[in-house]
Coordinates of C-alpha atoms and ligand atoms in Angstrom, one line a residue:
M15 CA 77.9 135.7 117.8
K16 CA 75.2 133.0 118.1
K17 CA 76.3 129.8 116.5
I18 CA 75.3 126.2 116.2
Y19 CA 77.5 123.6 114.5
V20 CA 75.7 120.4 113.4
V21 CA 78.6 118.0 113.5
G22 CA 78.9 114.6 111.9
I23 CA 81.4 112.7 114.0
G24 CA 81.8 109.7 111.6
P25 CA 81.0 106.1 112.5
G26 CA 83.0 105.6 115.7
N27 CA 85.3 107.4 118.1
E28 CA 87.6 110.4 117.6
I29 CA 90.0 108.8 115.1
F30 CA 87.2 108.7 112.5
M31 CA 86.4 112.4 112.8
T32 CA 87.5 115.1 110.4
N33 CA 89.7 117.9 111.7
E34 CA 86.9 120.3 110.9
A35 CA 84.5 118.3 113.2
K36 CA 87.1 118.2 116.0
T37 CA 87.8 121.9 115.7
A38 CA 84.0 122.7 115.8
I39 CA 83.6 120.7 119.0
Q40 CA 86.7 122.2 120.6
D41 CA 85.3 125.7 119.7
S42 CA 81.9 124.9 121.4
D43 CA 80.8 125.6 125.0
V44 CA 77.9 123.2 124.9
I45 CA 77.6 119.7 123.3
V46 CA 74.1 118.4 122.5
G47 CA 73.5 114.8 121.3
Y48 CA 72.2 111.3 121.7
D49 CA 73.9 109.7 124.7
L50 CA 75.8 107.0 122.7
Y51 CA 77.5 109.5 120.4
V52 CA 78.5 111.8 123.2
E53 CA 79.9 108.8 125.0
L54 CA 82.0 107.9 122.0
I55 CA 83.8 111.3 122.1
K56 CA 83.8 111.8 125.8
E57 CA 87.5 112.8 126.1
L58 CA 87.0 115.6 123.5
V59 CA 84.0 117.0 125.3
S60 CA 85.3 116.8 128.9
G61 CA 84.9 120.1 130.7
K62 CA 82.1 121.3 128.4
T63 CA 78.4 121.5 129.2
V64 CA 76.9 118.3 127.8
E65 CA 73.2 117.8 127.2
S66 CA 72.7 114.2 126.1
T67 CA 69.2 113.1 125.3
P68 CA 67.7 109.7 124.4
M69 CA 66.9 108.7 120.9
K70 CA 63.6 109.8 119.2
K71 CA 63.8 113.2 120.9
E72 CA 65.3 114.9 117.9
V73 CA 63.2 118.0 117.9
D74 CA 63.6 118.6 121.6
R75 CA 67.3 118.2 121.2
C76 CA 67.3 120.9 118.5
K77 CA 65.3 123.2 120.8
I78 CA 67.8 122.7 123.6
A79 CA 70.6 123.6 121.2
L80 CA 68.8 126.7 120.1
E81 CA 68.1 127.9 123.6
Y82 CA 71.8 127.7 124.5
A83 CA 72.8 129.5 121.2
L84 CA 70.2 132.3 121.9
K85 CA 72.0 132.8 125.3
G86 CA 75.2 133.4 123.4
Q87 CA 76.8 130.0 123.9
T88 CA 78.5 128.2 120.9
V89 CA 76.8 124.9 120.5
S90 CA 77.8 121.6 118.8
M91 CA 74.9 119.3 118.0
V92 CA 76.6 115.9 117.3
C93 CA 75.3 113.1 115.1
S94 CA 76.9 109.9 114.0
G95 CA 78.3 109.6 110.4
D96 CA 77.3 112.6 108.4
A97 CA 75.1 115.3 109.9
G98 CA 73.2 115.7 106.7
V99 CA 72.5 112.0 105.9
Y100 CA 69.6 110.9 108.0
G101 CA 71.1 113.3 110.6
M102 CA 70.1 116.4 112.5
A103 CA 71.2 119.1 110.0
G104 CA 67.8 119.5 108.4
I105 CA 65.8 119.5 111.6
M106 CA 68.2 122.0 113.2
I107 CA 67.9 124.4 110.3
E108 CA 64.1 124.1 110.4
V109 CA 63.8 124.5 114.2
A110 CA 65.9 127.7 114.1
Q111 CA 64.1 129.2 111.1
E112 CA 62.6 132.0 113.2
N113 CA 66.0 133.0 114.5
P114 CA 68.1 134.0 111.6
E115 CA 70.6 135.7 114.0
V116 CA 71.7 132.2 114.9
E117 CA 74.3 130.9 112.4
I118 CA 74.0 127.2 111.7
Q119 CA 77.1 125.6 110.2
V120 CA 76.8 122.0 109.0
V121 CA 80.0 120.0 109.4
S122 CA 80.3 116.9 107.3
G123 CA 81.4 113.5 108.5
I124 CA 82.1 110.0 107.1
T125 CA 78.7 108.4 106.5
A126 CA 78.0 104.7 107.2
A127 CA 77.8 104.0 103.5
C128 CA 81.4 105.0 103.0
S129 CA 82.8 103.6 106.2
S130 CA 81.0 100.2 105.7
A131 CA 82.2 100.1 102.1
A132 CA 85.8 100.6 103.2
V133 CA 85.5 97.6 105.6
L134 CA 84.0 95.4 102.9
G135 CA 86.3 96.4 100.1
A136 CA 85.1 98.6 97.2
P137 CA 81.4 97.9 96.6
L138 CA 80.4 101.6 95.9
I139 CA 82.7 102.1 92.9
H140 CA 79.7 102.5 90.6
D141 CA 76.3 104.2 90.9
F142 CA 74.5 103.4 94.2
A143 CA 71.4 104.3 96.1
I144 CA 71.0 104.6 99.9
V145 CA 67.6 103.5 101.3
S146 CA 66.6 103.6 105.0
L147 CA 64.3 100.8 106.1
S148 CA 62.9 102.9 108.9
D149 CA 59.2 103.5 108.3
L150 CA 58.8 105.8 111.4
L151 CA 58.6 108.8 109.1
T152 CA 58.3 107.2 105.6
P153 CA 55.4 104.9 104.5
W154 CA 56.7 101.3 104.0
E155 CA 55.1 101.2 100.5
K156 CA 57.3 104.0 99.4
I157 CA 60.4 102.3 100.8
E158 CA 59.5 99.1 98.9
K159 CA 58.9 101.1 95.7
R160 CA 62.3 102.7 96.0
L161 CA 63.9 99.3 96.5
R162 CA 62.2 97.9 93.5
L163 CA 63.1 100.8 91.2
A164 CA 66.7 101.0 92.4
S165 CA 67.0 97.2 91.9
D166 CA 65.4 97.4 88.4
A167 CA 68.0 100.1 87.5
D168 CA 70.8 97.8 88.8
F169 CA 72.0 100.2 91.4
V170 CA 74.2 99.0 94.2
I171 CA 71.9 99.5 97.2
C172 CA 73.1 100.5 100.7
L173 CA 70.6 100.0 103.5
Y174 CA 70.5 102.1 106.6
N175 CA 68.3 101.2 109.6
P176 CA 67.9 97.6 108.5
S177 CA 66.3 96.4 111.7
S178 CA 65.0 97.4 115.1
K179 CA 63.2 95.6 117.9
K180 CA 59.8 96.3 116.4
R181 CA 60.9 95.8 112.8
H182 CA 62.9 92.5 112.9
D183 CA 61.6 91.2 109.6
Y184 CA 62.2 94.4 107.5
L185 CA 65.4 93.2 106.0
K186 CA 63.7 90.0 104.9
K187 CA 60.8 92.1 103.3
A188 CA 63.3 94.4 101.7
C189 CA 65.3 91.5 100.2
E190 CA 62.0 90.1 98.8
Q191 CA 61.5 93.3 96.9
M192 CA 65.1 93.4 95.6
L193 CA 64.9 89.8 94.6
L194 CA 62.1 90.8 92.1
F195 CA 64.8 92.4 90.0
K196 CA 68.2 91.2 91.3
S197 CA 69.6 87.7 91.1
P198 CA 69.6 85.5 94.3
D199 CA 73.4 85.2 93.7
T200 CA 73.9 89.0 94.0
K201 CA 76.9 89.6 96.2
C202 CA 76.2 91.4 99.5
G203 CA 77.9 92.3 102.7
Y204 CA 77.0 94.0 106.0
V205 CA 79.0 95.6 108.7
K206 CA 78.1 95.9 112.4
N207 CA 79.5 98.5 114.8
I208 CA 81.7 100.3 112.3
G209 CA 84.6 102.0 114.1
R210 CA 83.2 100.8 117.4
E211 CA 84.0 98.0 119.8
G212 CA 82.9 94.7 118.3
Q213 CA 83.2 95.7 114.6
S214 CA 82.4 92.7 112.4
Y215 CA 81.4 92.0 108.9
T216 CA 79.8 89.3 106.8
L217 CA 79.7 88.6 103.1
C218 CA 76.8 86.6 101.6
T219 CA 74.4 86.4 98.7
L220 CA 71.1 88.2 98.4
Q221 CA 69.3 84.9 98.9
E222 CA 71.2 84.3 102.1
L223 CA 70.8 87.9 103.3
K224 CA 67.0 87.4 103.3
D225 CA 67.3 85.1 106.3
K226 CA 70.0 87.0 108.3
E227 CA 69.3 88.7 111.5
V228 CA 70.9 92.1 111.8
D229 CA 70.6 94.9 114.3
M230 CA 70.2 98.7 114.0
F231 CA 73.9 99.3 114.3
T232 CA 74.5 97.5 111.0
T233 CA 74.8 98.8 107.5
V234 CA 74.0 96.5 104.6
I235 CA 75.4 96.7 101.0
V236 CA 73.7 94.8 98.2
G237 CA 75.8 94.7 95.0
N238 CA 74.8 95.3 91.4
S239 CA 74.8 92.6 88.8
Q240 CA 78.6 93.0 88.3
T241 CA 79.6 93.0 92.0
K242 CA 82.0 90.2 92.9
V243 CA 84.2 88.9 95.7
V244 CA 88.0 89.3 95.1
N245 CA 90.3 87.8 97.8
G246 CA 87.6 88.2 100.4
K247 CA 86.7 91.7 99.4
L248 CA 83.5 92.9 97.9
V249 CA 84.2 94.8 94.7
T250 CA 81.9 96.5 92.1
P251 CA 84.0 96.8 88.9
R252 CA 84.0 100.2 87.3
G253 CA 84.5 98.6 83.9
Y254 CA 88.3 99.0 83.4
H255 CA 90.1 96.4 81.3
L256 CA 92.9 94.9 83.5
Ligands
LIG5 N1 73.9 110.0 110.0 C1 74.3 108.6 110.0 C2 73.1 107.7 109.7 C3 72.0 107.7 110.8 S1 70.8 106.5 110.4 C4 75.4 108.4 109.0 O1 75.6 109.3 108.1 O2 76.0 107.4 109.0 C5 71.3 105.2 111.5 C6 71.8 104.0 110.6 O3 73.1 104.3 110.1 C7 72.0 102.8 111.4 O4 70.8 102.0 111.6 C8 73.0 102.0 110.6 O5 72.4 101.4 109.5 C9 73.9 103.2 110.1 N2 75.1 103.4 110.9 C10 75.4 104.5 111.5 N3 76.6 104.4 112.2 C11 76.9 103.1 112.1 C12 78.0 102.3 112.6 N4 79.0 102.8 113.4 N5 78.1 101.0 112.3 C13 77.1 100.4 111.4 N6 76.1 101.1 110.9 C14 76.0 102.4 111.3

């Protein structure tokens, strides 16, 4: 049988993986993925054929996975977090569309929205939107519009890809859009290196967030109008009377 698992490994190392993800990797002959993620799970993949590729080579990575599968090898394509949230699941299915004999199984993982929320407390208890600030594949105007509309609707907003070397002021620009509808006092938090060495988090207001420098290994959560800080934890109330 020709099979490719597209596996979300969660935010960090093996302890954050689901049993399904672990079993898929154990069942595979070949592991394909971005260097950093393969490194995070190196004990689990030892003895297997490993094809690690640099970032931004996503389509090539899928073609490599497909080639191995067509030769009859079972392949795991690994991604951080969830494979279907800004992950490789969609590209893999598209790249393999002419080869229906290859079974593609997507294996879910803990996405950064959930793992960062757990570090901060309980900010996603009510409706939320996830917006990526990466404009590599999405026009920046569209990103700003989504931020404005989600802010106007008082969603909690979780930001992925909040920065990179070339986009160091994107978080500031995103905050300016959200500040058109959200109060400067809106409670926010961000977590760096979730589940990895050097995990750290910060709580701040939206006004303060505007001037923070964060890196690409950070997930940001901007509260709604009800979000508050309770004993150092970020909480969005569901509305229960205590
Ligand atoms: N598929 C991944 C998301 C990939 S997009 C998932 O479901 O989590 C990459 C962005 O995800 C990063 O820029 C960052 O905002 C967030 N992210 C992923 N892993 C993270 C981690 N361990 N710590 C902090 N942020 C993380």
